[in-house]
XYZ file of N, CA and C in Angstrom:
753
model
N 0.878 -36.359 6.730
C 1.556 -35.158 7.165
C 3.056 -35.400 7.163
N 3.627 -35.566 6.013
C 5.029 -35.906 5.910
C 5.935 -34.802 6.412
N 5.412 -33.562 6.507
C 6.250 -32.469 6.951
C 6.424 -32.453 8.456
N 5.690 -33.295 9.191
C 5.830 -33.353 10.641
C 6.906 -34.372 10.982
N 7.971 -33.965 11.691
C 9.013 -34.923 12.066
C 8.422 -36.034 12.924
N 8.577 -37.282 12.501
C 7.968 -38.388 13.215
C 8.484 -38.499 14.638
N 9.724 -38.076 14.898
C 10.277 -38.187 16.234
C 9.576 -37.254 17.204
N 8.898 -36.248 16.696
C 8.214 -35.307 17.569
C 6.708 -35.362 17.414
N 6.242 -36.360 16.665
C 4.791 -36.423 16.559
C 4.219 -36.556 17.957
N 3.836 -36.128 18.086
C 3.326 -36.128 19.393
C 1.916 -35.404 19.475
N -5.897 -20.273 28.469
C -6.751 -20.576 27.456
C -6.546 -19.995 26.124
N -5.707 -21.341 24.881
C -5.622 -20.993 23.499
C -5.138 -22.189 22.728
N -4.672 -21.937 21.515
C -4.173 -23.025 20.697
C -2.803 -23.486 21.169
N -2.108 -22.672 21.960
C -0.766 -22.990 22.414
C -0.802 -23.574 23.823
N 0.170 -24.430 24.119
C 0.276 -24.994 25.462
C 1.273 -24.213 26.307
N 1.725 -23.074 25.808
C 2.685 -22.245 26.506
C 2.374 -20.800 26.159
N 3.106 -19.891 26.719
C 2.897 -18.484 26.398
C 3.691 -18.156 25.138
N 3.015 -18.060 24.006
C 3.737 -17.871 22.747
C 4.153 -16.420 22.564
N 5.113 -16.230 21.674
C 5.457 -14.870 21.294
C 4.327 -14.308 20.447
N 4.280 -12.992 20.361
C 3.245 -12.373 19.532
C 3.370 -12.819 18.084
N 4.604 -12.995 17.625
C 4.824 -13.422 16.238
C 4.278 -14.826 15.998
N 4.484 -15.732 16.954
C 4.021 -17.113 16.786
C 2.504 -17.165 16.743
N 1.871 -16.455 17.657
C 0.410 -16.445 17.693
C -0.161 -15.806 16.431
N 0.485 -14.735 15.987
C 0.017 -14.040 14.785
C 0.151 -14.922 13.549
N 1.222 -15.701 13.475
C 1.428 -16.563 12.312
C 0.382 -17.669 12.256
N 0.089 -18.261 13.408
C -0.943 -19.298 13.448
C -2.298 -18.720 13.035
N -2.647 -17.564 13.607
C -3.932 -16.939 13.270
C -3.978 -16.548 11.796
N -2.833 -16.087 11.266
C -2.788 -15.679 9.857
C -3.107 -16.864 8.948
N -2.522 -18.007 9.227
C -2.743 -19.184 8.384
C -4.183 -19.676 8.477
N -4.740 -19.686 9.688
C -6.136 -20.113 9.829
C -7.076 -19.110 9.154
N -6.762 -17.824 9.242
C -7.606 -16.812 8.604
C -7.560 -16.935 7.087
N -6.382 -17.232 6.540
C -6.276 -17.440 5.090
C -7.110 -18.647 4.662
N -7.069 -19.697 5.469
C -7.888 -20.885 5.165
C -9.363 -20.545 5.217
N -9.750 -19.755 6.208
C -11.153 -19.374 6.337
C -11.604 -18.536 5.142
N -10.724 -17.647 4.667
C -11.052 -16.823 3.501
C -11.254 -17.690 2.262
N -10.394 -18.695 2.099
C -10.539 -19.599 0.954
C -11.817 -20.425 1.073
N -12.188 -20.782 2.304
C -13.434 -21.528 2.509
C -14.630 -20.682 2.090
N -14.589 -19.388 2.424
C -15.693 -18.503 2.052
C -15.784 -18.378 0.526
N -14.651 -18.274 -0.146
C -14.638 -18.195 -1.609
C -15.152 -19.492 -2.215
N -14.757 -20.613 -1.650
C -15.243 -21.904 -2.129
C -16.755 -21.985 -2.012
N -17.274 -21.607 -0.843
C -18.714 -21.680 -0.629
C -19.470 -20.798 -1.619
N -18.907 -19.608 -1.875
C -19.539 -18.693 -2.817
C -19.588 -19.293 -4.219
N -18.482 -19.904 -4.627
C -18.434 -20.520 -5.958
C -19.448 -21.655 -6.080
N -19.549 -22.473 -5.048
C -20.492 -23.588 -5.109
C -21.937 -23.090 -5.109
N -22.202 -22.031 -4.345
C -23.543 -21.448 -4.358
C -23.899 -20.931 -5.755
N -22.948 -20.202 -6.359
C -23.209 -19.649 -7.691
C -23.287 -20.742 -8.746
N -22.535 -21.838 -8.537
C -22.622 -22.971 -9.465
C -24.016 -23.578 -9.421
N -24.557 -23.681 -8.217
C -25.910 -24.206 -8.058
C -26.923 -23.315 -8.767
N -26.760 -22.019 -8.571
C -27.678 -21.070 -9.191
C -27.585 -21.124 -10.718
N -26.367 -21.215 -11.219
C -26.179 -21.285 -12.672
C -26.815 -22.553 -13.242
N -26.666 -23.648 -12.520
C -27.253 -24.905 -12.987
C -28.775 -24.818 -13.014
N -29.347 -24.176 -11.976
C -30.792 -24.008 -11.930
C -31.291 -23.145 -13.085
N -30.440 -22.228 -13.543
C -30.816 -21.384 -14.695
C -30.620 -22.104 -16.020
N -30.037 -23.290 -15.966
C -29.800 -24.042 -17.187
C -28.482 -23.740 -17.849
N -27.592 -22.993 -17.166
C -26.289 -22.641 -17.727
C -25.251 -23.641 -17.218
N -25.176 -24.772 -17.881
C -24.284 -25.836 -17.439
C -22.820 -25.470 -17.526
N -22.434 -24.728 -18.576
C -21.027 -24.374 -18.739
C -20.551 -23.483 -17.593
N -21.371 -22.493 -17.236
C -20.993 -21.606 -16.131
C -20.958 -22.376 -14.813
N -21.910 -23.275 -14.639
C -21.951 -24.066 -13.409
C -20.692 -24.897 -13.252
N -20.256 -25.495 -14.367
C -19.064 -26.329 -14.292
C -17.825 -25.482 -14.020
N -17.741 -24.324 -14.638
C -16.594 -23.439 -14.419
C -16.527 -22.989 -12.950
N -17.690 -22.631 -12.385
C -17.716 -22.179 -10.993
C -17.404 -23.324 -10.026
N -17.863 -24.513 -10.357
C -17.562 -25.646 -9.478
C -16.068 -25.942 -9.484
N -15.440 -25.832 -10.643
C -13.987 -26.044 -10.717
C -13.231 -24.962 -9.949
N -13.725 -23.717 -10.044
C -13.102 -22.633 -9.292
C -13.243 -22.887 -7.786
N -14.402 -23.381 -7.382
C -14.617 -23.706 -5.972
C -13.657 -24.776 -5.490
N -13.388 -25.757 -6.327
C -12.449 -26.811 -5.955
C -11.036 -26.269 -5.799
N -10.670 -25.283 -6.618
C -9.336 -24.676 -6.480
C -9.222 -23.935 -5.152
N -10.278 -23.232 -4.772
C -10.261 -22.558 -3.465
C -10.223 -23.579 -2.329
N -10.908 -24.703 -2.509
C -10.890 -25.748 -1.484
C -9.478 -26.305 -1.304
N -8.753 -26.458 -2.416
C -7.374 -26.952 -2.333
C -6.483 -25.957 -1.594
N -6.681 -24.665 -1.861
C -5.901 -23.647 -1.147
C -6.242 -23.647 0.338
N -7.522 -23.804 0.657
C -7.938 -23.879 2.053
C -7.227 -25.034 2.759
N -7.209 -26.191 2.118
C -6.547 -27.357 2.709
C -5.066 -27.093 2.944
N -4.424 -26.425 2.008
C -2.993 -26.156 2.135
C -2.713 -25.202 3.289
N -3.497 -24.151 3.413
C -3.302 -23.214 4.529
C -3.564 -23.891 5.863
N -4.593 -24.728 5.925
C -4.876 -25.435 7.167
C -3.763 -26.411 7.524
N -3.183 -27.054 6.517
C -2.072 -27.964 6.778
C -0.871 -27.195 7.323
N -0.613 -26.017 6.736
C 0.496 -25.200 7.231
C 0.252 -24.796 8.680
N -0.983 -24.417 8.997
C -1.318 -24.025 10.369
C -1.178 -25.213 11.316
N -1.645 -26.383 10.884
C -1.553 -27.590 11.700
C -0.098 -27.942 11.989
N 0.728 -27.924 10.957
C 2.151 -28.225 11.145
C 2.807 -27.205 12.072
N 2.453 -25.939 11.878
C 3.077 -24.866 12.649
C 2.744 -24.996 14.137
N 1.465 -25.182 14.475
C 1.067 -25.256 15.877
C 1.594 -26.540 16.502
N 1.706 -27.600 15.708
C 2.249 -28.845 16.258
C 3.711 -28.670 16.643
N 4.492 -28.047 15.760
C 5.902 -27.826 16.076
C 6.048 -26.944 17.310
N 5.192 -25.929 17.433
C 5.266 -25.031 18.590
C 4.939 -25.769 19.889
N 3.888 -26.562 19.881
C 3.421 -27.203 21.113
C 4.185 -28.466 21.478
N 4.882 -29.065 20.509
C 5.587 -30.310 20.765
C 7.097 -30.175 20.629
N 7.583 -28.965 20.735
C 9.022 -28.734 20.651
C 9.739 -29.419 21.816
N 10.988 -29.773 21.596
C 11.782 -30.401 22.648
C 11.793 -29.503 23.883
N 11.492 -30.109 25.034
C 11.472 -29.351 26.268
C 10.087 -28.893 26.682
N 9.134 -28.921 25.766
C 7.768 -28.502 26.105
C 6.889 -29.674 26.495
N 7.128 -30.829 25.923
C 6.408 -32.042 26.321
C 7.416 -33.174 26.470
N 7.059 -34.178 27.253
C 7.921 -35.342 27.422
C 7.907 -36.202 26.165
N 8.874 -37.125 26.084
C 8.978 -37.968 24.895
C 7.789 -38.903 24.728
N 7.082 -39.181 25.828
C 5.934 -40.091 25.751
C 4.620 -39.329 25.677
N 4.685 -38.072 25.242
C 3.503 -37.208 25.250
C 3.335 -36.519 23.909
N 2.095 -36.346 23.504
C 1.775 -35.604 22.285
C 0.694 -34.586 22.625
N 0.855 -33.362 22.152
C -0.087 -32.283 22.439
C -0.849 -31.941 21.163
N -2.176 -32.037 21.229
C -3.018 -31.796 20.057
C -3.735 -30.451 20.114
N -3.308 -29.563 20.996
C -3.892 -28.220 21.040
C -3.800 -27.551 19.669
N -4.840 -26.812 19.313
C -4.808 -26.017 18.093
C -5.132 -26.776 16.823
N -5.375 -28.086 16.922
C -5.672 -28.896 15.751
C -7.178 -28.982 15.532
N -7.585 -29.017 14.271
C -8.955 -29.388 13.959
C -9.086 -30.897 14.197
N -10.302 -31.370 14.305
C -10.525 -32.764 14.678
C -9.872 -33.733 13.701
N -10.073 -33.513 12.405
C -9.496 -34.421 11.413
C -7.972 -34.367 11.444
N -7.418 -33.194 11.673
C -5.960 -33.055 11.773
C -5.438 -33.843 12.971
N -6.123 -33.698 14.097
C -5.712 -34.398 15.315
C -5.737 -35.906 15.114
N -6.757 -36.383 14.424
C -6.865 -37.826 14.183
C -5.687 -38.337 13.362
N -5.359 -37.635 12.274
C -4.248 -38.063 11.415
C -2.925 -38.072 12.181
N -2.676 -37.002 12.956
C -1.429 -36.902 13.705
C -1.338 -38.015 14.744
N -2.431 -38.255 15.459
C -2.417 -39.276 16.500
C -2.151 -40.663 15.928
N -2.789 -40.991 14.817
C -2.582 -42.312 14.218
C -1.118 -42.505 13.830
N -0.498 -41.460 13.248
C 0.907 -41.551 12.886
C 1.781 -41.724 14.122
N 1.474 -40.982 15.176
C 2.279 -41.048 16.399
C 2.161 -42.410 17.056
N 0.964 -42.986 17.071
C 0.782 -44.311 17.658
C 1.569 -45.354 16.882
N 1.494 -45.309 15.549
C 2.244 -46.280 14.740
C 3.742 -46.152 14.988
N 4.222 -44.917 15.037
C 5.650 -44.684 15.266
C 6.067 -45.227 16.631
N 5.254 -44.929 17.658
C 5.583 -45.363 19.013
C 5.616 -46.887 19.110
N 4.655 -47.554 18.508
C 4.614 -49.015 18.566
C 5.797 -49.629 17.832
N 6.162 -49.056 16.686
C 7.300 -49.569 15.929
C 8.608 -49.429 16.695
N 8.667 -48.468 17.605
C 9.894 -48.225 18.360
C 9.796 -48.718 19.795
N 8.837 -49.595 20.061
C 8.779 -50.274 21.341
C 8.273 -49.460 22.510
N 7.627 -48.331 22.247
C 7.077 -47.539 23.337
C 5.830 -48.233 23.892
N 5.661 -48.164 25.193
C 4.594 -48.918 25.845
C 3.319 -48.120 26.048
N 3.418 -46.800 26.044
C 2.253 -45.970 26.350
C 2.418 -44.591 25.721
N 1.332 -43.829 25.763
C 1.351 -42.479 25.220
C 0.389 -41.612 26.027
N 0.839 -40.431 26.412
C -0.033 -39.438 27.024
C -0.480 -38.475 25.922
N -1.774 -38.310 25.752
C -2.320 -37.452 24.698
C -2.997 -36.254 25.351
N -2.485 -35.063 25.074
C -3.076 -33.840 25.604
C -4.158 -33.368 24.641
N -5.393 -33.333 25.124
C -6.523 -32.939 24.285
C -7.153 -31.632 24.738
N -6.790 -31.142 25.911
C -7.354 -29.897 26.423
C -8.644 -30.132 27.177
N -8.927 -29.248 28.119
C -10.145 -29.356 28.925
C -11.328 -28.659 28.279
N -11.082 -27.788 27.321
C -12.187 -27.110 26.650
C -12.815 -26.011 27.473
N -12.045 -25.421 28.387
C -12.611 -24.374 29.239
C -13.093 -23.174 28.435
N -12.498 -22.960 27.264
C -12.862 -21.802 26.454
C -13.640 -22.189 25.201
N -13.994 -23.462 25.078
C -14.738 -23.892 23.899
C -16.223 -23.587 24.073
N -16.921 -23.510 22.966
C -18.339 -23.189 22.986
C -19.117 -24.244 23.764
N -19.795 -23.824 24.828
C -20.630 -24.703 25.652
C -19.846 -25.883 26.221
N -18.516 -25.772 26.253
C -17.651 -26.838 26.768
C -17.868 -28.155 26.023
N -18.214 -28.076 24.754
C -18.469 -29.287 23.962
C -17.144 -29.874 23.496
N -16.917 -31.125 23.825
C -15.674 -31.780 23.433
C -15.674 -32.095 21.946
N -14.526 -31.967 21.346
C -14.373 -32.322 19.942
C -13.209 -33.290 19.756
N -12.024 -32.923 20.205
C -10.851 -33.755 19.972
C -10.870 -35.010 20.843
N -11.230 -34.869 22.122
C -11.173 -36.015 23.027
C -12.016 -37.197 22.546
N -13.277 -36.995 22.140
C -14.044 -38.141 21.638
C -13.408 -38.798 20.420
N -12.768 -37.988 19.571
C -12.129 -38.579 18.383
C -10.889 -39.374 18.776
N -10.137 -38.901 19.752
C -8.986 -39.656 20.250
C -9.447 -41.002 20.798
N -10.523 -40.989 21.563
C -11.069 -42.233 22.115
C -11.533 -43.169 21.001
N -12.123 -42.601 19.958
C -12.572 -43.411 18.829
C -11.395 -44.078 18.126
N -10.314 -43.318 17.924
C -9.114 -43.868 17.288
C -8.574 -45.038 18.109
N -8.528 -44.860 19.419
C -8.034 -45.929 20.289
C -8.891 -47.186 20.155
N -10.197 -47.005 20.148
C -11.089 -48.170 20.014
C -10.870 -48.867 18.684
N -10.747 -48.081 17.618
C -10.561 -48.677 16.292
C -9.249 -49.448 16.193
N -8.237 -48.994 16.938
C -6.933 -49.660 16.918
C -6.820 -50.751 17.980
N -7.904 -50.963 18.730
C -7.891 -52.004 19.752
C -7.048 -51.658 20.962
N -6.910 -50.367 21.252
C -6.081 -49.922 22.369
C -6.960 -49.420 23.503
N -6.604 -49.783 24.732
C -7.348 -49.306 25.885
C -6.767 -47.975 26.353
N -7.625 -47.138 26.898
C -7.232 -45.788 27.287
C -7.932 -45.405 28.577
N -7.433 -44.367 29.209
C -8.045 -43.863 30.437
C -7.838 -42.365 30.501
N -8.843 -41.663 31.025
C -8.703 -40.228 31.265
C -7.895 -40.032 32.532
N -6.865 -39.216 32.444
C -6.011 -38.992 33.602
C -6.704 -38.073 34.604
N -6.091 -37.940 35.760
C -6.655 -37.079 36.789
C -6.883 -35.678 36.242
N -5.931 -35.222 35.452
C -6.123 -33.991 34.690
C -6.988 -34.356 33.488
N -8.230 -33.903 33.473
C -9.199 -34.343 32.462
C -8.806 -33.945 31.045
N -7.785 -33.120 30.898
C -7.341 -32.715 29.569
C -6.299 -33.635 28.975
N -6.048 -34.763 29.637
C -5.054 -35.727 29.159
C -5.650 -37.125 29.114
N -5.211 -37.912 28.139
C -5.630 -39.302 28.014
C -4.386 -40.184 28.011
N -4.433 -41.255 28.780
C -3.356 -42.242 28.799
C -3.749 -43.404 27.898
N -2.857 -43.789 26.982
C -3.132 -44.873 26.038
C -2.096 -45.975 26.236
N -2.555 -47.208 26.467
C -1.680 -48.367 26.551
C -1.436 -48.869 25.135
N -0.210 -48.804 24.669
C 0.127 -49.169 23.294
C 0.383 -50.659 23.127
N 0.310 -51.422 24.227
C 0.608 -52.857 24.169
C -0.650 -53.718 24.156
N -1.817 -53.082 24.174
C -3.058 -53.840 24.087
C -3.658 -54.244 25.408
N -2.964 -53.972 26.505
C -3.484 -54.349 27.811
C -4.327 -53.262 28.431
N -4.672 -53.468 29.699
C -5.498 -52.517 30.420
C -4.753 -51.202 30.593
N -5.494 -50.111 30.525
C -4.887 -48.782 30.610
C -4.712 -48.383 32.069
N -3.710 -48.959 32.708
C -3.371 -48.615 34.087
C -2.015 -47.941 34.068
N -1.978 -46.692 34.449
C -0.737 -45.936 34.375
C 0.242 -46.380 35.445
N 1.494 -46.652 35.065
C 2.513 -46.986 36.057
C 2.881 -45.741 36.848
N 3.401 -45.913 38.064
C 3.829 -44.734 38.827
C 4.967 -44.027 38.108
N 4.841 -42.726 37.985
C 5.845 -41.924 37.295
C 6.256 -40.768 38.191
N 7.476 -40.314 38.041
C 7.885 -39.120 38.794
C 7.071 -37.924 38.327
N 6.772 -37.036 39.250
C 5.990 -35.847 38.913
C 6.719 -35.016 37.888
N 5.963 -34.469 36.939
C 6.518 -33.591 35.925
C 5.994 -32.187 36.161
N 6.790 -31.179 35.868
C 6.295 -29.805 36.047
C 5.124 -29.544 35.132
N 4.147 -28.803 35.647
C 2.974 -28.457 34.840
C 3.386 -27.575 33.695
N 2.682 -27.699 32.565
C 2.944 -26.824 31.423
C 2.625 -25.392 31.800
N 3.219 -24.449 31.086
C 3.052 -23.045 31.421
C 1.655 -22.561 31.143
N 0.899 -23.300 30.314
C -0.449 -22.840 29.963
C -1.408 -23.986 30.163
N -2.230 -23.917 31.185
C -3.282 -24.912 31.352
C -2.959 -26.009 32.336
N -1.669 -26.139 32.797
C -1.326 -27.115 33.811
C -1.510 -28.537 33.364
N -0.670 -29.002 32.439
C -0.835 -30.352 31.942
C 0.192 -31.311 32.520
N 0.709 -31.048 33.711
C 1.631 -31.974 34.338
C 0.915 -33.260 34.720
N 1.650 -34.370 34.752
C 1.071 -35.663 35.125
C 0.674 -35.625 36.585
N -0.488 -36.116 36.893
C -0.970 -36.046 38.259
C -1.182 -37.421 38.884
N -0.906 -38.477 38.144
C -0.854 -39.804 38.739
C -2.156 -40.555 38.826
N -3.273 -40.003 38.430
C -4.554 -40.696 38.529
C -5.119 -41.030 37.180
N -6.143 -41.873 37.164
C -6.769 -42.210 35.889
C -8.206 -42.601 36.126
N -8.984 -42.499 35.044
C -10.348 -43.000 35.053
C -10.507 -43.875 33.827
N -10.600 -45.198 33.964
C -10.738 -46.073 32.790
C -11.918 -45.646 31.948
N -11.817 -45.939 30.629
C -12.837 -45.410 29.724
C -14.203 -46.000 29.990
N -14.297 -47.124 30.698
C -15.591 -47.681 31.034
C -16.346 -46.841 32.045
N -15.642 -45.937 32.741
C -16.285 -45.088 33.726
C -16.483 -43.670 33.239
N -16.344 -43.444 31.986
C -16.348 -42.080 31.478
C -17.718 -41.434 31.495
N -18.779 -42.211 31.747
C -20.096 -41.599 31.819
C -20.187 -40.656 32.997
N -19.282 -40.839 33.994
C -19.328 -40.008 35.174
C -18.593 -38.694 34.985
N -17.883 -38.543 33.885
C -17.066 -37.361 33.683
C -17.896 -36.250 33.080
N -17.488 -35.029 33.387
C -18.052 -33.897 32.679
C -17.380 -33.827 31.334
N -18.111 -33.443 30.312
C -17.558 -33.410 28.961
C -16.974 -32.044 28.689
N -15.641 -31.986 28.859
C -14.886 -30.812 28.477
C -13.941 -31.242 27.369
N -12.914 -30.441 27.047
C -11.912 -30.801 26.050
C -12.313 -30.344 24.677
N -11.475 -30.722 23.683
C -11.710 -30.311 22.304
C -10.971 -29.042 21.994
N -11.377 -28.305 20.969
C -10.714 -27.078 20.563
C -10.836 -26.066 21.677
N -9.769 -25.365 22.011
C -9.778 -24.487 23.165
C -9.990 -23.031 22.808
N -10.204 -22.720 21.569
C -10.513 -21.343 21.202
C -11.740 -21.321 20.310
N -12.710 -20.491 20.677
C -13.939 -20.387 19.885
C -13.628 -19.893 18.486
N -12.561 -19.103 18.341
C -12.207 -18.531 17.037
C -11.985 -19.618 16.004
N -11.103 -20.588 16.321
C -10.857 -21.582 15.288
C -11.911 -22.663 15.266
N -12.757 -22.757 16.315
C -13.929 -23.622 16.216
C -14.870 -23.108 15.141
N -15.086 -21.793 15.137
C -15.978 -21.208 14.146
C -15.408 -21.367 12.746
N -14.072 -21.280 12.625
C -13.441 -21.485 11.320
C -13.733 -22.887 10.811
N -13.573 -23.875 11.693
C -13.793 -25.242 11.251
C -15.245 -25.465 10.863
N -16.171 -24.892 11.649
C -17.583 -25.045 11.313
C -17.883 -24.439 9.959
N -17.282 -23.279 9.667
C -17.531 -22.636 8.379
C -16.976 -23.478 7.248
N -15.808 -24.080 7.480
C -15.168 -24.854 6.424
C -15.877 -26.172 6.196
N -16.599 -26.675 7.220
C -17.335 -27.921 7.049
C -18.744 -27.687 6.531
N -19.211 -26.432 6.554
C -20.601 -26.100 6.266
C -21.110 -26.590 4.921
N -20.344 -26.486 3.827
C -20.945 -26.757 2.522
C -20.996 -28.224 2.137
N -21.173 -29.137 3.096
C -21.224 -30.547 2.742
C -22.315 -30.828 1.716
N -23.500 -30.265 1.954
C -24.603 -30.506 1.030
C -24.325 -29.896 -0.327
N -23.676 -28.728 -0.334
C -23.340 -28.087 -1.603
C -22.349 -28.934 -2.373
N -21.351 -29.481 -1.662
C -20.354 -30.300 -2.342
C -21.001 -31.554 -2.927
N -21.973 -32.129 -2.196
C -22.674 -33.290 -2.745
C -23.390 -32.915 -4.034
N -24.005 -31.713 -4.013
C -24.698 -31.259 -5.210
C -23.723 -31.081 -6.361
N -22.562 -30.444 -6.055
C -21.572 -30.182 -7.107
C -21.075 -31.488 -7.707
N -20.812 -32.482 -6.841
C -20.367 -33.774 -7.352
C -21.401 -34.370 -8.296
N -22.674 -34.254 -7.887
C -23.743 -34.765 -8.739
C -23.818 -33.982 -10.033
N -23.651 -32.649 -9.917
C -23.711 -31.780 -11.088
C -22.606 -32.136 -12.082
N -21.388 -32.323 -11.577
C -20.258 -32.622 -12.469
C -20.473 -33.949 -13.173
N -21.040 -34.915 -12.456
C -21.307 -36.201 -13.106
C -22.305 -36.048 -14.240
N -23.296 -35.156 -14.035
C -24.298 -34.941 -15.073
C -23.701 -34.229 -16.273
N -22.848 -33.228 -15.955
C -22.299 -32.446 -17.056
C -21.315 -33.258 -17.884
N -20.498 -34.097 -17.167
C -19.526 -34.883 -17.883
C -18.608 -34.003 -18.704
N -18.428 -34.367 -19.931
C -17.568 -33.591 -20.826
C -18.391 -32.835 -21.869
N -19.655 -32.634 -21.561
C -20.507 -32.034 -22.577
C -20.309 -30.555 -22.694
N -19.742 -29.936 -21.660
C -19.597 -28.481 -21.667
C -18.143 -28.094 -21.808
N -17.874 -27.125 -22.617
C -16.514 -26.632 -22.804
C -16.342 -25.375 -21.975
N -15.350 -25.387 -21.068
C -15.078 -24.221 -20.242
C -14.076 -23.333 -20.964
N -14.472 -22.104 -21.187
C -13.578 -21.181 -21.916
C -12.509 -20.658 -20.959
């Protein structure tokens, strides 16, 4: 995500009360991505049908068209990810040792977090507060982002703890135990109350926690599910393209 300034890597997708224009722009980009996902799925479905009919040339053409829609979907989602990140992590909205992942899809959140951790370690930062959201508005309160943040920490050998505010995770960037030092109280965010509250629950005790967090709007949860849906179709298309090779000429 080279378009995200590394110095700022860090109920809705916003951690504050956004303007109507800001909210509309984020929704517009996600909706465009969702539309491209639907077109991609349609192309892959028709490619499968064409292949079953024995029309290899049409199948290959439709699979290529599906890949073009997939590329457009990725681009719109990247624009949305960059846009919501800039909105939620603007100077004055979060502290320098904090990153807000509201509004991100899981894979987007993972990429951003890894970049932010590397940047922080290179610049001698000792810890990071990661805002993942409580998931009060997510479907069945199923966490999505928080488990992935914890997974990233484990893979990087970093210890972490859930803060008193269950929508935040404290990460020790120096490899030691995740014990938060005493910090002056910070004002709660305008949306959702993400101020530091001074407590923590080490990750070894997380079985006692209720599982909230993840995407905070059902709308973009459904978008992500739709965009991830054609995994089996994509596997088929990959297999189909390998079979077709260069034997078919696309007009």
